[in-house]
XYZ file of C-alpha atoms in Angstrom:
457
model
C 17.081 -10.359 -36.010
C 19.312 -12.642 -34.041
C 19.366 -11.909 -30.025
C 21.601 -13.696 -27.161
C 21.286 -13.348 -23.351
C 24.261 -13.365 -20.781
C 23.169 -13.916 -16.973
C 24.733 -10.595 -15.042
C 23.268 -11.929 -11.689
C 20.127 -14.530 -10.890
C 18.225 -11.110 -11.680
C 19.628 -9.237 -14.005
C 20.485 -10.135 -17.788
C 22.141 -8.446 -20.940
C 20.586 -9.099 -24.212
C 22.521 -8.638 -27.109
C 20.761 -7.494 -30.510
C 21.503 -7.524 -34.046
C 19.256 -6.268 -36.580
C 19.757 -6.190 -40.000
C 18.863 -2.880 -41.835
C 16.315 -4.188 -44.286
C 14.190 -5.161 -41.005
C 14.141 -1.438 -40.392
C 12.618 -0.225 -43.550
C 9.165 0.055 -41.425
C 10.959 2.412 -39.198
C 12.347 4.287 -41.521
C 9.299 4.629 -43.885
C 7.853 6.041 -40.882
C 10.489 8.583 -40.452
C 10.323 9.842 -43.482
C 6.680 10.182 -43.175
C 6.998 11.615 -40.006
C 9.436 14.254 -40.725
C 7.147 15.161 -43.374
C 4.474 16.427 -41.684
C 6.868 18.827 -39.755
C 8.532 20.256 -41.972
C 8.296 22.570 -44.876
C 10.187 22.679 -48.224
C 10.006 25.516 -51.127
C 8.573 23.681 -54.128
C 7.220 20.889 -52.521
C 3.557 20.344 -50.827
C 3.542 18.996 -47.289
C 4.172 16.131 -46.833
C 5.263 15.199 -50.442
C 8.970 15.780 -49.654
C 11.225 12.900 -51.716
C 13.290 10.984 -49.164
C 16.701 12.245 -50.735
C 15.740 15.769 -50.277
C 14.960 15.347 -46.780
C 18.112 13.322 -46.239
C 19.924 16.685 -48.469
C 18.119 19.470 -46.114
C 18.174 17.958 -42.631
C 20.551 14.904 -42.933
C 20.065 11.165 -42.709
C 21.482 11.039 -39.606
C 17.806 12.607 -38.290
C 16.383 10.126 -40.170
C 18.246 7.074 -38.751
C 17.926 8.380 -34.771
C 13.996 8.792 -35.681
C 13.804 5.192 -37.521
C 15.945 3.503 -34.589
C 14.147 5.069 -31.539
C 10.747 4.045 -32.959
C 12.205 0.260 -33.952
C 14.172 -0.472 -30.384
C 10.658 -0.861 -28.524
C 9.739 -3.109 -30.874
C 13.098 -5.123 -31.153
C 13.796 -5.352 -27.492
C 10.444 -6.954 -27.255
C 11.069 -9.403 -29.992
C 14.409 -10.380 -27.794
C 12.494 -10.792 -24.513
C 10.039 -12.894 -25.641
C 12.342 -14.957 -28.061
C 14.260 -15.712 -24.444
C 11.019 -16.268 -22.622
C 12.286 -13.571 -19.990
C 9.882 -11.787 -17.251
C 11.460 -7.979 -17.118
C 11.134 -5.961 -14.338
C 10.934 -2.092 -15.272
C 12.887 -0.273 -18.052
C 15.806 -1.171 -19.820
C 18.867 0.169 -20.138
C 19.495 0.154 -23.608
C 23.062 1.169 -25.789
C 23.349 1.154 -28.988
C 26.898 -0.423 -29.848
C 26.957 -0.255 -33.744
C 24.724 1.828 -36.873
C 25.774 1.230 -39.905
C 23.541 3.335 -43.008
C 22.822 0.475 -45.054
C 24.130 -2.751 -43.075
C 23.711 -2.809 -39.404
C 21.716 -1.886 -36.023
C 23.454 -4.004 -32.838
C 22.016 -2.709 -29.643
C 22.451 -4.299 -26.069
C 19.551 -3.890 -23.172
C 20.104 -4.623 -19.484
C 17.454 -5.442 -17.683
C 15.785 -6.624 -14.490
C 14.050 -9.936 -14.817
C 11.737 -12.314 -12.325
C 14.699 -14.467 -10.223
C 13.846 -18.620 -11.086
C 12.165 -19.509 -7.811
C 12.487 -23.875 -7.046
C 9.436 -23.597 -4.513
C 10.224 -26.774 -2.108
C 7.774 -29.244 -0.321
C 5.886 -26.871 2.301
C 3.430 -29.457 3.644
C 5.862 -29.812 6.262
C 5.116 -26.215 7.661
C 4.297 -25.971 11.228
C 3.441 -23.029 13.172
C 2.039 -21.925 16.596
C -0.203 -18.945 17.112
C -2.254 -17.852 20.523
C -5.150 -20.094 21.789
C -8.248 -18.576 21.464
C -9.301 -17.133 25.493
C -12.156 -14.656 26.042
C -11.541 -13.459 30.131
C -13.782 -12.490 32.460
C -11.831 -9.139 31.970
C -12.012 -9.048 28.136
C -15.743 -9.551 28.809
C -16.192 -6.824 31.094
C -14.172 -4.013 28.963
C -16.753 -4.977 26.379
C -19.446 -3.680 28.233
C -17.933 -0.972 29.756
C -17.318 0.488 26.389
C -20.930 0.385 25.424
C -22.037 2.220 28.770
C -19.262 4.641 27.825
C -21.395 5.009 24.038
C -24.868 5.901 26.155
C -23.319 8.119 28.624
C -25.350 11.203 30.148
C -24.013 14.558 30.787
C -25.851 16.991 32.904
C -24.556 20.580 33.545
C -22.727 21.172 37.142
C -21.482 23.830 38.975
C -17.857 23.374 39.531
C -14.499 23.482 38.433
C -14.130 20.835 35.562
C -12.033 17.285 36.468
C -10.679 14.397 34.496
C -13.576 12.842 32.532
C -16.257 16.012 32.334
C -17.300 16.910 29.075
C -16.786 20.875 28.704
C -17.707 23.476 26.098
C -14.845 25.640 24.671
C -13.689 28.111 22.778
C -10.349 28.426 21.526
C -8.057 30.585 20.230
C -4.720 30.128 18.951
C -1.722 32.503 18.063
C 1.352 31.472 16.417
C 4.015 35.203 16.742
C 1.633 36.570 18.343
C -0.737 36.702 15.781
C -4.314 35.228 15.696
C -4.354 32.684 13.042
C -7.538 32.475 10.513
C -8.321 29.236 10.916
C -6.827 29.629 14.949
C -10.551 30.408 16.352
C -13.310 27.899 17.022
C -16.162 27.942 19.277
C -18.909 25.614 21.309
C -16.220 23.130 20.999
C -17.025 19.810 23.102
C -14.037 18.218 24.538
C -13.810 14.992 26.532
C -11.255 15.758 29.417
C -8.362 12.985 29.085
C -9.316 11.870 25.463
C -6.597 12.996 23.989
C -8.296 14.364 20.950
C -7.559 17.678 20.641
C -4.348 19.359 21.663
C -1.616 18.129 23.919
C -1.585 20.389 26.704
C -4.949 21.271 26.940
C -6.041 19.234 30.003
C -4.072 20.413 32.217
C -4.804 23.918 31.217
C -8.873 23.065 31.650
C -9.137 20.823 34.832
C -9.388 23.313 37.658
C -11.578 26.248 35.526
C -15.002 26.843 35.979
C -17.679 27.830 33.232
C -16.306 31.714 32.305
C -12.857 30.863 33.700
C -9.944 31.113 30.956
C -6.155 29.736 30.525
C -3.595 29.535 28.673
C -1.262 26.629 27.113
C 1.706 26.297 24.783
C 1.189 23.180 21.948
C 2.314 22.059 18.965
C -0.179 22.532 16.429
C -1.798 19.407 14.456
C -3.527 20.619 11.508
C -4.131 23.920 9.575
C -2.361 26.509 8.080
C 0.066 26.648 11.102
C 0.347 22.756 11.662
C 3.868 21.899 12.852
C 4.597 25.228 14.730
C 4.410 26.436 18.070
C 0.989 28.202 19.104
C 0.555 30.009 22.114
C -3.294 28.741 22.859
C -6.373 30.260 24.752
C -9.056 28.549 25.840
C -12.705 29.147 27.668
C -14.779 27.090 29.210
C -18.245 28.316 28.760
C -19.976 24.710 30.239
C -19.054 22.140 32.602
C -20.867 18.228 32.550
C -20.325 15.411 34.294
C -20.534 12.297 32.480
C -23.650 9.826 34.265
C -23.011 5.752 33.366
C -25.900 3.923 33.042
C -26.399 1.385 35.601
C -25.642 -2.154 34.837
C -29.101 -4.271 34.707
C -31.443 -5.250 32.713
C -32.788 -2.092 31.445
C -29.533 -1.334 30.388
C -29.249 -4.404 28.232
C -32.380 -3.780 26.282
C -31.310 0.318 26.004
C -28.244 -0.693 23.972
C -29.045 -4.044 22.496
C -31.767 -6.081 21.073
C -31.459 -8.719 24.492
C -33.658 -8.299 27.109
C -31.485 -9.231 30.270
C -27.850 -8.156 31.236
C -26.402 -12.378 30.753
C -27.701 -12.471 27.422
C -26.077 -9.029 26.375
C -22.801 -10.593 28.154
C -23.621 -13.685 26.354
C -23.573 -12.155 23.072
C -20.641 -10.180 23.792
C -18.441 -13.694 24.438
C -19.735 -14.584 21.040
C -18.573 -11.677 19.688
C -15.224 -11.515 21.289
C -14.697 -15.232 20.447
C -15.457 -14.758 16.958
C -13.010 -11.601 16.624
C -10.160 -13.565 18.198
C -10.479 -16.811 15.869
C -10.124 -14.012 12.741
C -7.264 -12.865 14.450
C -5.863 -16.524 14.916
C -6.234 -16.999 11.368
C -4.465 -13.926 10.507
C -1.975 -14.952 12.455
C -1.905 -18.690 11.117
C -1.121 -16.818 7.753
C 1.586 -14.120 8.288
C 3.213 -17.130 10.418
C 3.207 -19.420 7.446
C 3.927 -17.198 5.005
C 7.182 -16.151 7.048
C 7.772 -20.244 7.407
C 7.719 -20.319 3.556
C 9.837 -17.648 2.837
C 12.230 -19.022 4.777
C 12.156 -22.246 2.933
C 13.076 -20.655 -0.517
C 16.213 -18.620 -1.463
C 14.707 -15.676 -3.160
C 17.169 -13.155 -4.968
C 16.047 -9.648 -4.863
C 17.248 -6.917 -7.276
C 18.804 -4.165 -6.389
C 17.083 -1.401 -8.837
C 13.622 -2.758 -7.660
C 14.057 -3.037 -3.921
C 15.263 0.976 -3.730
C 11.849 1.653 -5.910
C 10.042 -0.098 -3.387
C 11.742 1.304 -0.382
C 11.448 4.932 -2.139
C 7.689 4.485 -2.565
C 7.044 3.310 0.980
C 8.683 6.344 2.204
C 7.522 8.616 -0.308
C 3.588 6.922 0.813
C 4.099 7.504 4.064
C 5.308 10.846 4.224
C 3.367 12.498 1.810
C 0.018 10.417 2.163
C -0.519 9.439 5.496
C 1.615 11.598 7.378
C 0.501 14.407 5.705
C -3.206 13.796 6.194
C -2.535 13.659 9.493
C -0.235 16.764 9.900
C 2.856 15.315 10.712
C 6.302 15.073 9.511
C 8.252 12.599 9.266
C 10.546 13.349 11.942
C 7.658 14.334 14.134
C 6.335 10.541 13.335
C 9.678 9.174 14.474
C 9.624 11.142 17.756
C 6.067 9.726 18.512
C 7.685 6.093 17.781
C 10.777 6.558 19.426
C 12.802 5.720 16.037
C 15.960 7.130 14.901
C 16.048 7.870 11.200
C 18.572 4.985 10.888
C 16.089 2.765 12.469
C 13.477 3.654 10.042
C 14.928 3.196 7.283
C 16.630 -0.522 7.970
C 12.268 -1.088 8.752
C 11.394 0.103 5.610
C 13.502 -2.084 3.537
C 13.366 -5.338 5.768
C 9.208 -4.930 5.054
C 9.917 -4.276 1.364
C 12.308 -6.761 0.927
C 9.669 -9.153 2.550
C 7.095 -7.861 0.106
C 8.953 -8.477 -2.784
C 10.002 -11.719 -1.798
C 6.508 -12.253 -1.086
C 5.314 -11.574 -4.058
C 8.174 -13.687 -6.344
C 7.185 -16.687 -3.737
C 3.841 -16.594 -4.317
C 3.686 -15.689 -7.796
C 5.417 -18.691 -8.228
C 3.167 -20.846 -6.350
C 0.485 -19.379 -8.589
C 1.817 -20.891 -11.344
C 2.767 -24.108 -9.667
C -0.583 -25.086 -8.233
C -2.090 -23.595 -11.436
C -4.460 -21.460 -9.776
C -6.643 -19.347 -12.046
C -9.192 -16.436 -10.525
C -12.713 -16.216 -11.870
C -15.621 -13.432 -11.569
C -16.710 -13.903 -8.907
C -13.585 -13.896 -6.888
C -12.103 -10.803 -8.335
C -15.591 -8.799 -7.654
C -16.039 -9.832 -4.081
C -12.341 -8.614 -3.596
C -12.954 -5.682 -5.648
C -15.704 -4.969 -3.120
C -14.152 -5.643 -0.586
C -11.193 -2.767 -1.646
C -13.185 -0.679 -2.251
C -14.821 -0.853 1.337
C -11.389 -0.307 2.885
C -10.859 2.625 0.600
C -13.680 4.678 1.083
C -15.585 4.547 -2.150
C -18.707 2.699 -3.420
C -17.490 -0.319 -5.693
C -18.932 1.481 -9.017
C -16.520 4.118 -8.195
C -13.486 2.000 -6.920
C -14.151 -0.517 -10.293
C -14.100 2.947 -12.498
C -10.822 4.088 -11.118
C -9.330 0.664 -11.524
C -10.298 -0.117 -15.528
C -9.537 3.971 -15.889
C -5.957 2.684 -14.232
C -5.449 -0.059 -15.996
C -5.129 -2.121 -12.469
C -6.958 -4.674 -12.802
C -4.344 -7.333 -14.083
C -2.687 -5.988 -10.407
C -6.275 -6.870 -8.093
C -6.444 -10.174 -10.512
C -2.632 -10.311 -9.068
C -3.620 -9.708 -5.450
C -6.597 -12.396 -5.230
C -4.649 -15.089 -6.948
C -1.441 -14.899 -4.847
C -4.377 -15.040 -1.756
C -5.549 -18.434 -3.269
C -1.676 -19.424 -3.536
C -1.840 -18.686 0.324
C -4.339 -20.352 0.886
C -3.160 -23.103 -0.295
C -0.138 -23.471 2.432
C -2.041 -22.806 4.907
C -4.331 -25.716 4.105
C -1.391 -27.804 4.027
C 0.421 -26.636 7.389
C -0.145 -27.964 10.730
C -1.343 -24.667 12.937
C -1.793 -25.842 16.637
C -2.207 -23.336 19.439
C -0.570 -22.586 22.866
C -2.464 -25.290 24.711
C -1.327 -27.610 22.205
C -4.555 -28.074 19.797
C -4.451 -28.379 16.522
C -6.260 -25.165 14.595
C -8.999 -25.738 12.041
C -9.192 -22.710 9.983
C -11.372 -24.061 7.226
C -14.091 -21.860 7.915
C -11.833 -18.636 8.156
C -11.742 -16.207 4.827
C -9.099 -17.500 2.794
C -8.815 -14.469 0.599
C -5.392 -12.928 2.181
C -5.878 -9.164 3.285
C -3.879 -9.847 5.896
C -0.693 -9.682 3.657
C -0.354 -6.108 3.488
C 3.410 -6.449 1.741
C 2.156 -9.038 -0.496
C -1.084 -6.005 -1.717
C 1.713 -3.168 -1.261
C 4.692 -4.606 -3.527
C 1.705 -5.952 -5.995
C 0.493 -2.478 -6.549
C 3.458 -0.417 -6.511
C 6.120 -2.324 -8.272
C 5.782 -1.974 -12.272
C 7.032 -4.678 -14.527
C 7.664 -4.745 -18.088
């Protein structure tokens, strides 16, 4: 076999292919064989057919397209590693000459890895926000735990903003009572927001027994999407009590005995959750930096794959599990669909690049990953998935994705590694020490995203 490559674009070659016949005599034994077993011939046992009566009956032409689509696989591969190329996704694959006897010349195009030159980045500097925990910050802290050991006791009055009521509801889309329309002994926050839009102003005012009426958009359910014409009850009205703010207070809700040290705790904690956020920040801020250093090519093919799996994700994943549609999404966000979609492939043109850059750097630095690393990010997936880490492991070996999470956790380390190497001062002016921040990189959701969903060969 004897294979060239032409260069159609910095990510995209043509490899051309010729095979001589006698390297095809595998194939074509197989053929035979195959063609066999399907087959049935007066005066000959199954699969004992002679090769010239086959080619007499059904024609060697059957033959040949049988041998040749079972020896391409196996030839293209041959060419691809014989040019030490990285393919992305499936070839497309002619076959320009088949002569019986003489000849097989096929050509494949195909997507490959762009060669990345990955400059000096120790030169990288970036600024992120200075780490401040207000008086304010401080305060909000607590008054969400007061909010978590709130009373309610029963009064006798029309409900108002912030009363906890009991309802029951009853919604009718044509004016017809939906199955799953009814529900009641609801509990509903007044101004939360979590049930229907519409619904507080049709409860403030009503007392328990009192009824009204409201028009909304329903979220969920056999309906969800559509108009409903809604009823609702209140059959109980509670005011919410707040705890007062002392000392008894602090040892109700926390393990401190006085009101300074629960305060005290809660700076800790609000400290600590900014400085993760700093170093997330430190990251997508020098990875941005780097990709700005290095002219990455992206093709064409693989970027609308990407951008037609982001959509595809959102739409049918998350938007659906939610009960929206798309368009309702991009009236909540205030998007045009034009806007939308020049997001969607800026962020997967970033997560490609991403993952070329950093794939790269992989190999640069020479970084390998070892047990450990994979299985605390394998734990640490699954946590963010939902399932127990026997489970998520199962699905990924059942998947075949664990060359994709060994993917994820080295291009982390590759990261890593520029960030190390950057200067990351803050907006007073100090310089950032983030060597006791995680350095495994969740925080590069394209650089996860484009790992898992783009395929290469």
């Amino acid at each position: 076999m004897k294979s060239a490559v032409e260069t159609l674009n910095p990510t995209r070659v043509r490899l051309t292919v010729e095979v001589p016949f006698e390297e095809l005599k595998d194939s074509l034994d197989a053929a035979y064989q195959k063609i066999n077993q399907q087959v049935t011939v007066k005066g000959f046992r199954k699969g004992k057919i002679p090769a010239r009566v086959i080619d007499q009956r059904f024609g060697r032409g059957a033959v040949l397209e049988e041998a040749v689509n079972d020896a391409l696989p196996k030839f293209y591969t041959e060419a691809v590693n014989e040019a030490e190329l990285t393919p992305l996704g499936q070839p497309e694959v002619d076959i320009t000459e088949l002569k019986d006897g003489e000849t097989l010349n096929f050509t494949a195009e195909v997507d490959i890895r762009p060669t990345l030159e990955i400059p000096d980045y120790s030169g990288i500097e970036v600024e992120v926000d200075a780490i401040e925990v207000s008086d304010e910050d401080i305060e909000k802290s607590v008054e969400q735990l007061r909010e978590r050991f709130a009373s309610t006791t029963p009064v006798e009055r029309a409900a108002e903003d912030g009363d906890v009521i009991t309802i029951d509801l009853e919604a009718k889309v044509d004016g017809e009572v939906l199955e799953d329309g009814v529900a009641s002994g609801v509990s509903y926050t007044i101004g939360s927001g979590e049930l229907l839009d519409g619904i507080d102003d049709a409860v403030k005012g009503l007392s328990a027994g009192e009824e009204g009426t409201f028009t909304s958009e329903l979220k969920g359910g056999s309906a969800a999407g559509r108009e409903a014409e809604v009823t609702v009850k209140v059959t109980q009205v509670a005011a919410r009590e707040l705890p007062a703010l002392d000392d008894d207070f602090a040892q109700l809700a926390s393990e401190f005995d006085t009101l300074d040290e629960l305060k005290a705790d809660s700076t800790k904690r609000l400290a600590s959750m900014k400085q993760y956020d700093q170093a997330t920040q430190a990251q997508e801020r020098v990875l941005d930096k780097l990709l700005e250093l290095v002219e990455v090519p992206v093709p064409e093919k693989l970027l609308e794959d990407e951008v037609n799996t982001r959509k595809h994700n959102l739409e049918h994943h998350q938007l659906g599990q939610m009960g929206l549609t798309l368009d309702k999404y991009l009236e909540i966000q205030g998007k045009t669909a034009e806007e939308f979609d020049t997001e969607t492939r800026e962020a997967a043109v970033k997560g490609i690049k991403t993952q070329f850059v950093l794939d790269e750097l992989v190999k640069k630095e020479n970084l390998g990953v070892n047990q450990e690393e994979l299985t605390e990010h394998l734990m640490r997936r699954a946590a963010s998935s939902g399932m127990s880490p026997d489970q998520f492991a199962q699905a990924v070996v059942e998947g075949g994705q664990v060359p994709l999470l060994v993917g994820e956790v080295a291009r982390g380390k590759a990261l890593a590694v520029v960030v190390e190497s950057a200067t990351v001062k803050d907006t007073n002016g100090e310089l950032v020490d983030l060597d006791d921040e995680d350095e495994e990189t969740e925080e590069t959701e394209e650089t996860t995203e484009v790992t898992e969903e783009t395929t290469e060969g």
